[in-house]
Coordinates of C-alpha atoms and ligand atoms in Angstrom, one line a residue:
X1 CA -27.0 -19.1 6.6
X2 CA -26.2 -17.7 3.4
X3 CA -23.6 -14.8 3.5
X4 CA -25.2 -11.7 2.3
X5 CA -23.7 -10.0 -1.1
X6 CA -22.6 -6.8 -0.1
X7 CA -20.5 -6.1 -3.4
X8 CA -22.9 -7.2 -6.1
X9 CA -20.7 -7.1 -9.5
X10 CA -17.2 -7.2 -7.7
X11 CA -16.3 -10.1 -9.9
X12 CA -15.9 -7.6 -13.2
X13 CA -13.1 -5.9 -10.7
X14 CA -10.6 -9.1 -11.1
X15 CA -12.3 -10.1 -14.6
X16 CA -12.4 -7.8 -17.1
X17 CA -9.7 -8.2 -20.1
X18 CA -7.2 -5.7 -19.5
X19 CA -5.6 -3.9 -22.0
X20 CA -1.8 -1.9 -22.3
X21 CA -2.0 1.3 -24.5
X22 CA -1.4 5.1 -24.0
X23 CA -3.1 7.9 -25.0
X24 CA -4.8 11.0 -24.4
X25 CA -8.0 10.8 -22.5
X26 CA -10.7 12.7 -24.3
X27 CA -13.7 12.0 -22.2
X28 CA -13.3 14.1 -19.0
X29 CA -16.5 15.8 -17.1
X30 CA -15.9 18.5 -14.4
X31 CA -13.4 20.4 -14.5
X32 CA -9.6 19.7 -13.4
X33 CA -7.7 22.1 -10.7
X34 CA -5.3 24.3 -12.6
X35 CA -2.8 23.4 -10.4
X36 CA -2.9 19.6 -10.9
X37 CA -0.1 18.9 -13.1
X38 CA 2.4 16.7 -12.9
X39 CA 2.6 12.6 -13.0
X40 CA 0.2 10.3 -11.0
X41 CA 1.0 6.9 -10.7
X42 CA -0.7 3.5 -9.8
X43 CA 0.4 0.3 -9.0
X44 CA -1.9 -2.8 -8.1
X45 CA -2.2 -6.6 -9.4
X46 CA -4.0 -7.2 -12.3
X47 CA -3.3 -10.6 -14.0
X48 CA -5.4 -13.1 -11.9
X49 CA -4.9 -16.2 -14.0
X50 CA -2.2 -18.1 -16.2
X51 CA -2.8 -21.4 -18.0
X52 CA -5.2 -23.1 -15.9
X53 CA -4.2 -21.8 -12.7
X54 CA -6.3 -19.5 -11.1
X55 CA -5.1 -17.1 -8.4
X56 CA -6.9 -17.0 -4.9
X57 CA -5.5 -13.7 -3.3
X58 CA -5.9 -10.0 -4.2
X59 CA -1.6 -9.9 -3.7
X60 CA -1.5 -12.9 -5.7
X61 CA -1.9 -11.2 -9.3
X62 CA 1.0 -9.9 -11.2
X63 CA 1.6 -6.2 -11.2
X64 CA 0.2 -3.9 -13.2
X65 CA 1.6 0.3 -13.4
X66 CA -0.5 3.4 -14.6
X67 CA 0.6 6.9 -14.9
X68 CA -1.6 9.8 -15.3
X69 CA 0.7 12.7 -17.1
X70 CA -1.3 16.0 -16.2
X71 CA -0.3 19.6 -18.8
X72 CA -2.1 22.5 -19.4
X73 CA -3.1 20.6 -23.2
X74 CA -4.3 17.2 -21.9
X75 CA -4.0 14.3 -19.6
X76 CA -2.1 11.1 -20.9
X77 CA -3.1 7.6 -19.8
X78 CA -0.5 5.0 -19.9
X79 CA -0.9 1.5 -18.5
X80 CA 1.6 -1.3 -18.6
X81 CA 2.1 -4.7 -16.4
X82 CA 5.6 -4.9 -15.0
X83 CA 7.9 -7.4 -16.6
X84 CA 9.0 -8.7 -13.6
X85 CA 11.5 -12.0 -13.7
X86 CA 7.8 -13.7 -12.9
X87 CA 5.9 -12.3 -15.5
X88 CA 8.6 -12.8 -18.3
X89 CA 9.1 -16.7 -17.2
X90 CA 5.7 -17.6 -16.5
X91 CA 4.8 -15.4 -20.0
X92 CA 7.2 -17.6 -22.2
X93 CA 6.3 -20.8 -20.9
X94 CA 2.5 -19.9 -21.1
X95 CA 1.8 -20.9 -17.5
X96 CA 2.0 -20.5 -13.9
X97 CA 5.5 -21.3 -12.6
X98 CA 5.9 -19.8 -9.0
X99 CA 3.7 -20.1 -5.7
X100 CA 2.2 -17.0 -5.2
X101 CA 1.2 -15.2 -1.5
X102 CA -2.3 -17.0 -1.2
X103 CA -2.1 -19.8 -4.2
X104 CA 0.1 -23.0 -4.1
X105 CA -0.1 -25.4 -7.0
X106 CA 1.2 -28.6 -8.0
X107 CA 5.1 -28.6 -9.2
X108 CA 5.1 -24.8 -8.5
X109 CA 8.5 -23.5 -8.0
X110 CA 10.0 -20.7 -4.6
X111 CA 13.1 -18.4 -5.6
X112 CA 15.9 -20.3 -5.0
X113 CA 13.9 -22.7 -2.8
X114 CA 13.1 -19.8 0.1
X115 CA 11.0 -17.1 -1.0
X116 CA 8.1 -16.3 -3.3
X117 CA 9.1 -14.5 -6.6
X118 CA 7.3 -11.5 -6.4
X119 CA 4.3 -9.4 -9.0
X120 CA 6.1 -6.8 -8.2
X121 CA 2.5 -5.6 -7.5
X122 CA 2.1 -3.0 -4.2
X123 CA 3.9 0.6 -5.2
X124 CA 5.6 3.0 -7.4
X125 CA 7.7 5.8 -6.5
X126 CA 10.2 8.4 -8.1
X127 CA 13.6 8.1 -6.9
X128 CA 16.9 9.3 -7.6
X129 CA 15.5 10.4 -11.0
X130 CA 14.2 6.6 -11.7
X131 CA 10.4 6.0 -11.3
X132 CA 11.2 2.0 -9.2
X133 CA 8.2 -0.3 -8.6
X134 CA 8.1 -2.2 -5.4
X135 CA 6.9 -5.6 -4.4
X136 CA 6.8 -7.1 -0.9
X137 CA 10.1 -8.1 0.5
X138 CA 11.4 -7.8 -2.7
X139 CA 14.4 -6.1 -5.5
X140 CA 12.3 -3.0 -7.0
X141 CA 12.2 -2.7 -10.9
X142 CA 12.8 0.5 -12.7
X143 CA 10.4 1.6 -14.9
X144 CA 11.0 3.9 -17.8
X145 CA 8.8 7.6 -16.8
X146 CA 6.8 8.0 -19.2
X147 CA 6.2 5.0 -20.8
X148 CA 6.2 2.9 -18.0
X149 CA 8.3 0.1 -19.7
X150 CA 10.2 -2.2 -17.7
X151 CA 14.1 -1.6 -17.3
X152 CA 15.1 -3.9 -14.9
X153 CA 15.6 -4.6 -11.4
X154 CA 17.2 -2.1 -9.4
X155 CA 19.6 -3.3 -7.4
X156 CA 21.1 0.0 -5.8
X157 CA 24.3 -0.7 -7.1
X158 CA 25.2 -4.1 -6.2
X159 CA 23.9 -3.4 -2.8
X160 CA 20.7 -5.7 -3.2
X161 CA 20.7 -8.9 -4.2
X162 CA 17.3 -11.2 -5.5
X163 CA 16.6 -12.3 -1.8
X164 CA 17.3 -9.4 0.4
X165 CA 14.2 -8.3 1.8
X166 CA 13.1 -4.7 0.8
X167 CA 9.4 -3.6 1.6
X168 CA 7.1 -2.0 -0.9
X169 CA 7.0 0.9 1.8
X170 CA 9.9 3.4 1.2
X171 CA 10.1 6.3 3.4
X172 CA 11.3 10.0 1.9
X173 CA 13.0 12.7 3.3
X174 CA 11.7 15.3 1.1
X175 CA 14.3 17.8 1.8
X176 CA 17.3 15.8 2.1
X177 CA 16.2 13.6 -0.8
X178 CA 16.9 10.3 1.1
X179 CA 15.3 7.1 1.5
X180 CA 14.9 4.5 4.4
X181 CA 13.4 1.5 3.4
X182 CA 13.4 -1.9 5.8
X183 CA 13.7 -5.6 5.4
X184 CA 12.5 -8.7 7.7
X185 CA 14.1 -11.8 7.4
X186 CA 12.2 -14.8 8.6
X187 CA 14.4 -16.9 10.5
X188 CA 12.4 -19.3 13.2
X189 CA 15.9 -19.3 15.1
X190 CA 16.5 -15.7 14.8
X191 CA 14.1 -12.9 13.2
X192 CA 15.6 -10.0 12.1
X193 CA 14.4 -6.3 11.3
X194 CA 17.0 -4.4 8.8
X195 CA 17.0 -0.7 8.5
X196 CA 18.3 0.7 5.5
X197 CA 19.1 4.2 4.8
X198 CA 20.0 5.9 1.1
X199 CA 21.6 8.7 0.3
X200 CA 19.3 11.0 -2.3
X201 CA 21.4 9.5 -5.2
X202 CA 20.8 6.0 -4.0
X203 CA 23.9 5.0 -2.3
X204 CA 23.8 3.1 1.3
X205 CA 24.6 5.6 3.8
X206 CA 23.6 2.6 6.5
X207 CA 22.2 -1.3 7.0
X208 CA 20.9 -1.8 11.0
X209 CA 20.0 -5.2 12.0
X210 CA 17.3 -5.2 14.9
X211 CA 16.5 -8.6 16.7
X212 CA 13.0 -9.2 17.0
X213 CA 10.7 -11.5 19.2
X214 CA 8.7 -12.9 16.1
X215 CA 9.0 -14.1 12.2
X216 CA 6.1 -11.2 12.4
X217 CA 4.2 -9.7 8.6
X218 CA 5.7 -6.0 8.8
X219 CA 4.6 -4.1 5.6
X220 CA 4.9 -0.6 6.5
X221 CA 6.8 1.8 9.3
X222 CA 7.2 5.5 10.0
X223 CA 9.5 8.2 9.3
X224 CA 9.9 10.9 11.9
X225 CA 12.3 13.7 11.8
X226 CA 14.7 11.6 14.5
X227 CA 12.8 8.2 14.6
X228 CA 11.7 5.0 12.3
X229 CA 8.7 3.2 13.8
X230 CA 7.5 -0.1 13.5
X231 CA 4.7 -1.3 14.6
X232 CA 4.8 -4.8 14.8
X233 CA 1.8 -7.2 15.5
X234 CA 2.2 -11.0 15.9
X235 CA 1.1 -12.1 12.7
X236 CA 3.1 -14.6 12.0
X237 CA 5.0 -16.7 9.0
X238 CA 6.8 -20.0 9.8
X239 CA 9.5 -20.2 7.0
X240 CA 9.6 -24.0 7.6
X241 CA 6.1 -24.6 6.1
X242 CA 7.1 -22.5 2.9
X243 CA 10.1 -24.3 2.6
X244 CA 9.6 -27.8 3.1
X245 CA 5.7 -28.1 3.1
X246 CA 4.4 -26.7 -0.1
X247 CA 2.3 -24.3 1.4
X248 CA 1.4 -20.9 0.1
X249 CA 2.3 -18.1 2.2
X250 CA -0.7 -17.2 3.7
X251 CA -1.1 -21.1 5.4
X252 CA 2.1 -20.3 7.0
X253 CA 0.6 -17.4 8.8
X254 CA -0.9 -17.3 12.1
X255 CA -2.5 -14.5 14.5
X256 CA -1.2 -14.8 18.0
X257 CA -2.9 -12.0 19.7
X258 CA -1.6 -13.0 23.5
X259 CA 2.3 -13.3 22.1
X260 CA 1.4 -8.9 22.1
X261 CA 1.9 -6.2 19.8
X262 CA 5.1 -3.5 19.8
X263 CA 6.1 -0.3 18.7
X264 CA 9.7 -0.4 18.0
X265 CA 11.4 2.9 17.8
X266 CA 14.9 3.2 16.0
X267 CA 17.2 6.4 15.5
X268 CA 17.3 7.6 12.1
X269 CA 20.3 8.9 12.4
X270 CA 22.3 5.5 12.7
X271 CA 19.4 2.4 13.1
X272 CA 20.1 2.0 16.9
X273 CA 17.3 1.0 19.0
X274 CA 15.8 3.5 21.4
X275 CA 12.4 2.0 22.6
X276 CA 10.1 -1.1 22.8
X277 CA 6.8 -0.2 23.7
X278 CA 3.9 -3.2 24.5
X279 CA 1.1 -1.6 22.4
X280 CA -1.6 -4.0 23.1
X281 CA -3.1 -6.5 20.6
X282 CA -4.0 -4.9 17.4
X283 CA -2.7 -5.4 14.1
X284 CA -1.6 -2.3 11.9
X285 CA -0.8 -2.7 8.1
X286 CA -0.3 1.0 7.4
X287 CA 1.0 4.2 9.2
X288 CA -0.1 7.1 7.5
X289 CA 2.8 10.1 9.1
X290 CA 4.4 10.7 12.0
X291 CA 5.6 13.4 13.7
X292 CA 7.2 15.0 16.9
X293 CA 5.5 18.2 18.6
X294 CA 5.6 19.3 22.0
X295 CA 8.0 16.6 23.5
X296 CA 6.2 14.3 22.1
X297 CA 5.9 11.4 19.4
X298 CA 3.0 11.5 17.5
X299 CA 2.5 8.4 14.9
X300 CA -0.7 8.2 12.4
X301 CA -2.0 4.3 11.9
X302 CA -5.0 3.0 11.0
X303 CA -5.4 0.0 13.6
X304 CA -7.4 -3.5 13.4
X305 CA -8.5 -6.3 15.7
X306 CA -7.0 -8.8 13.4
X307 CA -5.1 -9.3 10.1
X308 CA -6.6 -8.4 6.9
X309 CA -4.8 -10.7 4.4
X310 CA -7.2 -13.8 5.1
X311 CA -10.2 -11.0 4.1
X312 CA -8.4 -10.8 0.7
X313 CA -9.4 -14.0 -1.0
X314 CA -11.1 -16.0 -2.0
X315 CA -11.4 -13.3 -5.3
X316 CA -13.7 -12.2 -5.8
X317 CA -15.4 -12.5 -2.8
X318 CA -13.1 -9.8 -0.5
X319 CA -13.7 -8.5 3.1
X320 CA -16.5 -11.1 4.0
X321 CA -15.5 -11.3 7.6
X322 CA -13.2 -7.9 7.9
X323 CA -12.5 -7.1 11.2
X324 CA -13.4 -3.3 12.8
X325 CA -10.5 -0.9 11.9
X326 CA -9.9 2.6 12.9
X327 CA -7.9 5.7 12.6
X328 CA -5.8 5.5 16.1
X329 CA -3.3 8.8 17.1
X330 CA -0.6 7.5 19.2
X331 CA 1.3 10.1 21.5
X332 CA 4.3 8.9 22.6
X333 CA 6.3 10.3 25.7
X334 CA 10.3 9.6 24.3
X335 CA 11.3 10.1 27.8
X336 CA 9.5 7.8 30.0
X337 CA 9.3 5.6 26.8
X338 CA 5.1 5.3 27.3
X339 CA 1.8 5.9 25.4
X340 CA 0.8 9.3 26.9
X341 CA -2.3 9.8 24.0
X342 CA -4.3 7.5 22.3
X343 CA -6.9 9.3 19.6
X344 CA -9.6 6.8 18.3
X345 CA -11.4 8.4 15.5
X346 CA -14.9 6.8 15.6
X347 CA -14.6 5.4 12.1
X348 CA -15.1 1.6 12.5
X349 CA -15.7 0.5 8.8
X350 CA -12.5 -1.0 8.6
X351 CA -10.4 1.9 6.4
X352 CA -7.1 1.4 4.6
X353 CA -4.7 3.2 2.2
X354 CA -4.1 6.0 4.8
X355 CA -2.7 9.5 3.7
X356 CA -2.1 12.8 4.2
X357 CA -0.3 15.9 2.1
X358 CA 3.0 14.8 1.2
X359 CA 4.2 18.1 2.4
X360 CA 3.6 17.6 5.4
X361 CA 5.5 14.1 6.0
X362 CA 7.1 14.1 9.4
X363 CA 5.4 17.4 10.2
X364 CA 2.9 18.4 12.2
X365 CA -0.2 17.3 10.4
X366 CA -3.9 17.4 11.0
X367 CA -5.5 15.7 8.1
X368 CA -6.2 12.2 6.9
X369 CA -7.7 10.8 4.0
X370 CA -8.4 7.2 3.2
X371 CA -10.8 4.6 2.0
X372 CA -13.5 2.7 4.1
X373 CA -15.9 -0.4 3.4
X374 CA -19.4 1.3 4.1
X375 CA -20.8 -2.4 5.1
X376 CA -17.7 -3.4 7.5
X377 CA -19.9 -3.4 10.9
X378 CA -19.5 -6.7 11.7
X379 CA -21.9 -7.9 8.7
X380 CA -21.0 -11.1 7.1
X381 CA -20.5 -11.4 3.0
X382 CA -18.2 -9.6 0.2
X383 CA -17.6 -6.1 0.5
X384 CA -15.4 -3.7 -1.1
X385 CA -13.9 -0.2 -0.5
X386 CA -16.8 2.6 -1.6
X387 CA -16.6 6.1 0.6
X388 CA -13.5 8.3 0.4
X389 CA -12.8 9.6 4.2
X390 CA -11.9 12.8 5.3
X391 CA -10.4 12.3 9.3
X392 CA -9.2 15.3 10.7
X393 CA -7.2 14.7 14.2
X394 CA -8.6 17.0 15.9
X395 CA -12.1 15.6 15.6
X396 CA -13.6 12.7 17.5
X397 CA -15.7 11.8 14.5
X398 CA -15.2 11.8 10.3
X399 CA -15.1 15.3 9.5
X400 CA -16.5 14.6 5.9
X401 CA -16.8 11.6 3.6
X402 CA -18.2 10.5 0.1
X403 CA -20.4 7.4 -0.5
X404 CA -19.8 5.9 -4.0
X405 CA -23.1 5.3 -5.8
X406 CA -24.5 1.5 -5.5
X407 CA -22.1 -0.6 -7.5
X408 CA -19.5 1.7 -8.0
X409 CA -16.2 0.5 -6.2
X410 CA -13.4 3.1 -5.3
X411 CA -9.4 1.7 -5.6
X412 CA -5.9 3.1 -5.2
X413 CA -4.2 5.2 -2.3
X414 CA -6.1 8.3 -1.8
X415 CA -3.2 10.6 -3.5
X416 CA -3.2 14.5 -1.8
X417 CA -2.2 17.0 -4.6
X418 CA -1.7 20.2 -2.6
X419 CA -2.6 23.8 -4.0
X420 CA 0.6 25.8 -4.4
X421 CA -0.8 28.9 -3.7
X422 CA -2.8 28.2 -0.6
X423 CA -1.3 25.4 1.6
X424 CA -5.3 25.2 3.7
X425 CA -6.4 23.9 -0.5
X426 CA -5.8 20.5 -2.2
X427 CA -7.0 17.7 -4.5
X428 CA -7.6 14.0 -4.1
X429 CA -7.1 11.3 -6.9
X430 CA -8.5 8.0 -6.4
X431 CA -10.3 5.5 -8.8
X432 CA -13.9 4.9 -8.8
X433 CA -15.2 1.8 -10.6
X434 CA -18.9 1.8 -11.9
X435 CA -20.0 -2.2 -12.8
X436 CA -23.5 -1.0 -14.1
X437 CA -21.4 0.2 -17.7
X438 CA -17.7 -1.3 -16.7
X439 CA -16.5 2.2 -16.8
X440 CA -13.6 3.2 -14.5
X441 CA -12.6 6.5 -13.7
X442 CA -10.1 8.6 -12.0
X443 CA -11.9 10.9 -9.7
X444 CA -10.4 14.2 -8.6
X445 CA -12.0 15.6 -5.3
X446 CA -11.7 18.9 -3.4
X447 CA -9.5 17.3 -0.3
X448 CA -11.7 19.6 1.8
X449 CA -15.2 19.0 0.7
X450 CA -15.3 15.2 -0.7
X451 CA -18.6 14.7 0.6
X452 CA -19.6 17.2 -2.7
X453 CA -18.5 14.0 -5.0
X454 CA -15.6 14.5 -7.8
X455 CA -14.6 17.4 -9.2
X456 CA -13.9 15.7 -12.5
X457 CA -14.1 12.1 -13.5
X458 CA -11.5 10.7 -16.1
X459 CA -13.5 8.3 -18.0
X460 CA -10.8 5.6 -19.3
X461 CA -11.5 3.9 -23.1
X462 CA -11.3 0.5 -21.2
X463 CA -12.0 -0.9 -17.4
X464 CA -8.3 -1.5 -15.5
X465 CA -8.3 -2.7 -12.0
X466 CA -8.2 -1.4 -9.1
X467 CA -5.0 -0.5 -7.6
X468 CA -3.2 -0.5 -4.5
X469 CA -0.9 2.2 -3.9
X470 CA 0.0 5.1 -5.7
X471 CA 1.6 9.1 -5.9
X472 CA 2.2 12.2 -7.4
X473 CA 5.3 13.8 -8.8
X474 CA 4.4 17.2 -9.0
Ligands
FE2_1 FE1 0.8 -1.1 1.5

C-alpha cells in the first residue's frame, strides 16, 4: 500500500536556494513583547547537496547559523553557513569530499581515517564571551556575534584536539558561569563516557572517564545542582564498519532493546560515579532540566520506543514510521538508588526539542514546551513537526498547544524568553514555515497561551530552513 503524504510540500523545506545576507526585517505583524530584546540564535543544516552528491539525512547537511538581534528600533536578521574545515574543503574543490552521518559515497574520505568530519550543524551557544557552534562529537567553531562569521575552531586552549569527542549539548551553570559538556568514544573493546567540566572563562577545571556497557548514540545529558545524568539507550555504533567497511554512520547503528537502557548518574563536583539505574527499554535523545526537590531527583526527557535517526531520511520524506514519544518525569530516590516516580504526560505524537525557562535550569520547574508531529499515531508516510506544546508537570494531559495551519511546518528549539518583571510571564520563539507562498517566519508566542497563535510573525525576505537548536542571550 502506498504510504500516505502527511507533509504535502516538505520538499521546499530541504530545497529552496538559500541565501546569506543581514538586514533589518521590515515586514513584522503583531506586535513584539517589550521585553524581548536581546540576541536569538539558530543553528540547523542547510546545504543538502554538493557536486552531484546528494545528501540522505536531515544531520547530513552542512550547518547553517541565524541570529535574530532584538532593540527598541528594529530586529536584525543575519544568516550565515558555518565555514567549518568541511565546508571550506568540499567548497574549494566544488564537491563532496567527506562521508556524512546518513550518506557514504564512492572515494569519500573519514577524519583521519576514524570519524566523520562534522557540519558543524546542531547548536549555538554564548560562552565565555564567544558565541561557539557545536556539531556532534565534535571541536566547536567560534562565530563572530553579530555577524555570525566564522573564526575558527575553538579548541579551549589546546585542551581539544580535532578528534576528541565533544557533544553539541553543553550544560550551563547560570550562576557560576561554567560549562560541562561530555564525550563518547567508541571503542568495541572499551566504551568510554568523558565528563568535562569548564571553568566560566573556559579553562578545564576536570576530564572523568566513565566505562560504559555499550559503543551507545548519547547526544544529550542533564545538569543538576549535584548531578550529570545520562540516559543511555542501546543504540548502537560499531566503529569497525565505519572504519574499514565504507559505511555511513547510520548503517553502523543498531537498536538492541533487550541489551537495556540506563540512567547513569555522575557527581558534578568531580565526575565520579554515583548510580546505575536499569531504566527499561526506551530511547531518549533529549532531557529537557533536571532538578532535585524533596529528597529527590527529578530529570525532564522526552522518551521513545525506538531511535529517531532512521525517521530522518530519506529527505524529504521524514518521520514516515516515527515511533510514539512522550514527555516522561522521572523521580529518582538518590538513596535507595531507584525510580520512585514516573510522570507520563499523555502526549504520544512523538515531540522533540524539549525546553523550559532557562531560569529555571536545575530548579524546580513546572513547565515544558516543545514541538510535536500532529500525524505521529502510528500512521505510515512523511510527516513533519507542526503544533507548539505547552506540558505542564503537574498535569496528566497537554495543558495548551497550537496547530500550524495545513502546510505550514514549525522548526527550531522552542526558545523561552522570560518576562523580567513577572517571572509567571514569557515568550516563545520558534519558526513557522508556510509552503503555500515559501514564506518563513519567526513566530513569537505568549509561553502561556500558545494555543491563541503568534503574537507577531517575522516575515523573512527569503525562505531559510528549518533549524535544530537554538537560544537567547538576553
Ligand atoms: Fe539535540
Amino acid at each position: 500500500m502506498q504510504a500516505q503524504d502527511h507533509a504535502p510540500l516538505l520538499d521546499q523545506i530541504f530545497s529552496v536556494d538559500l541565501h546569506e545576507e543581514s538586514y533589518v526585517i521590515e515586514s513584522i505583524s503583531g506586535t513584539i513583547p517589550e521585553y524581548v530584546r536581546g540576541a536569538y540564535y539558530l543553528n540547523g543544516p542547510a546545504r543538502f547537496s554538493i557536486g552531484d552528491v546528494t545528501y540522505n539525512n536531515w544531520l547530513d547537511g552542512d550547518g547553517m547559523v541565524t541570529s535574530l538581534a532584538f532593540t527598541d528600533e528594529a530586529v536584525k536578521f543575519t544568516n550565515r553557513f558555518v565555514h567549518s574545515h568541511k565546508y571550506l574543503a568540499e567548497e574549494k574543490a566544488g564537491r563532496a569530499i567527506y562521508r556524512c552521518f546518513g550518506t557514504a559515497f564512492e572515494g569519500d574520505e573519514l577524519k583521519r581515517g576514524i570519524g566523520t568530519e562534522s557540519p558543524i550543524n546542531v547548536s549555538l551557544y554564548p560562552f565565555a564571551n564567544r558565541l561557539l557552534a557545536f556539531g556532534e562529537q565534535s571541536m566547536p567553531y567560534e562565530l563572530e556575534m553579530e555577524t555570525l562569521e566564522t573564526i575558527g575552531p575553538f579548541d579551549f586552549d589546546g585542551y581539544l584536539n580535532d578528534i576528541t569527542p565533544f557533544s553539541a549539548h553543553p550544560k550551563f551553570d547560570r550562576e557560576s558561569g561554567e560549562m560541562f559538556n561530555f564525550g563518547i568514544s567508541f571503542s568495541s573493546r572499551q566504551p568510554r563516557l568523558t565528563l568535562h567540566r569548564f571553568d566560566a572563562t573556559g579553562k578545564i577545571i576536570f576530564r572523568k572517564r566513565l566505562a560504559i556497557d555499550y559503543a551507545c548514540s548519547i547526544h544529550d545529558f542533564g545538569l543538576s545542582p549535584s548531578y550529570a545524568i545520562f540516559y543511555l539507550s542501546p543504540y548502537i555504533l560499531d566503529i569497525e564498519k565505519l572504519t574499514q567497511n565504507g559505511s555511513a554512520t547510520i548503517d553502523t547503528m543498531s537498536w538492541r532493546p533487550e541489551l537495556g537502557s540506563q540512567l547513569r548518574i555522575l557527581s558534578r563536583e568531580d565526575g565520579t560515579e554515583v548510580a546505575n539505574i536499569p531504566i527499561g527499554q526506551g530511547y531518549c535523545l533529549h532531557l529537557a532540566n533536571c532538578f532535585e526537590a524533596d529528597g529527590l531527583l527529578v530529570v525532564d526527557v522526552v522518551e521513545y520506543e525506538r531511535p529517531l535517526y532512521e525517521e530522518y531520511q530519506p529527505i524529504p520524506d521524514l518521520f514516515t514510521t516515527v515511533s510514539p514519544g512522550r514527555p516522561v518525569r522521572l523521580s529518582i530516590d538518590m538513596s535507595s538508588q531507584e525510580i520512585v516516580g514516573r510522570h507520563v504526560v499523555d502526549y504520544a505524537r512523538s515531540p522533540d526539542f524539549p525546553g523550559c525557562d532557562p531560569r529555571l535550569l536545575t530548579k524546580p520547574c513546572q513547565d515544558m514546551w516543545m514541538l510535536g508531529i500532529s500525524k505521529a499515531t502510528g500512521q505510515n508516510g512523511r510527516k513533519f513537526y507542526d503544533e507548539l506544546v505547552h506540558v505542564e508537570w503537574q498535569q496528566d494531559t497537554v495543558r495548551d498547544l497550537y496547530r500550524a495551519p495545513a502546510g505550514s511546518y514549525l522548526g527550531g528549539e522552542p526558545v523561552f524568553l522570560g518576562d523580567p518583571s513577572d517571572e509567571s510571564k514569557g515568550a516563545i520563539i520558534c519558526q513557522i514555515h508556510d509552503t503555500s507562498n515559501q514564506q518563513s517566519d519567526f513566530a513569537i508566542f505568549d509561553a502561556f497561551d500558545v494555543s491563541a497563535g503568534p503574537q507577531a510573525r517575522l516575515h523573512l525576505r527569503h525562505p531559510i530552513r528549518l533549524g535544530f537548536h537554538a537560544c537567547f542571550d538576553g
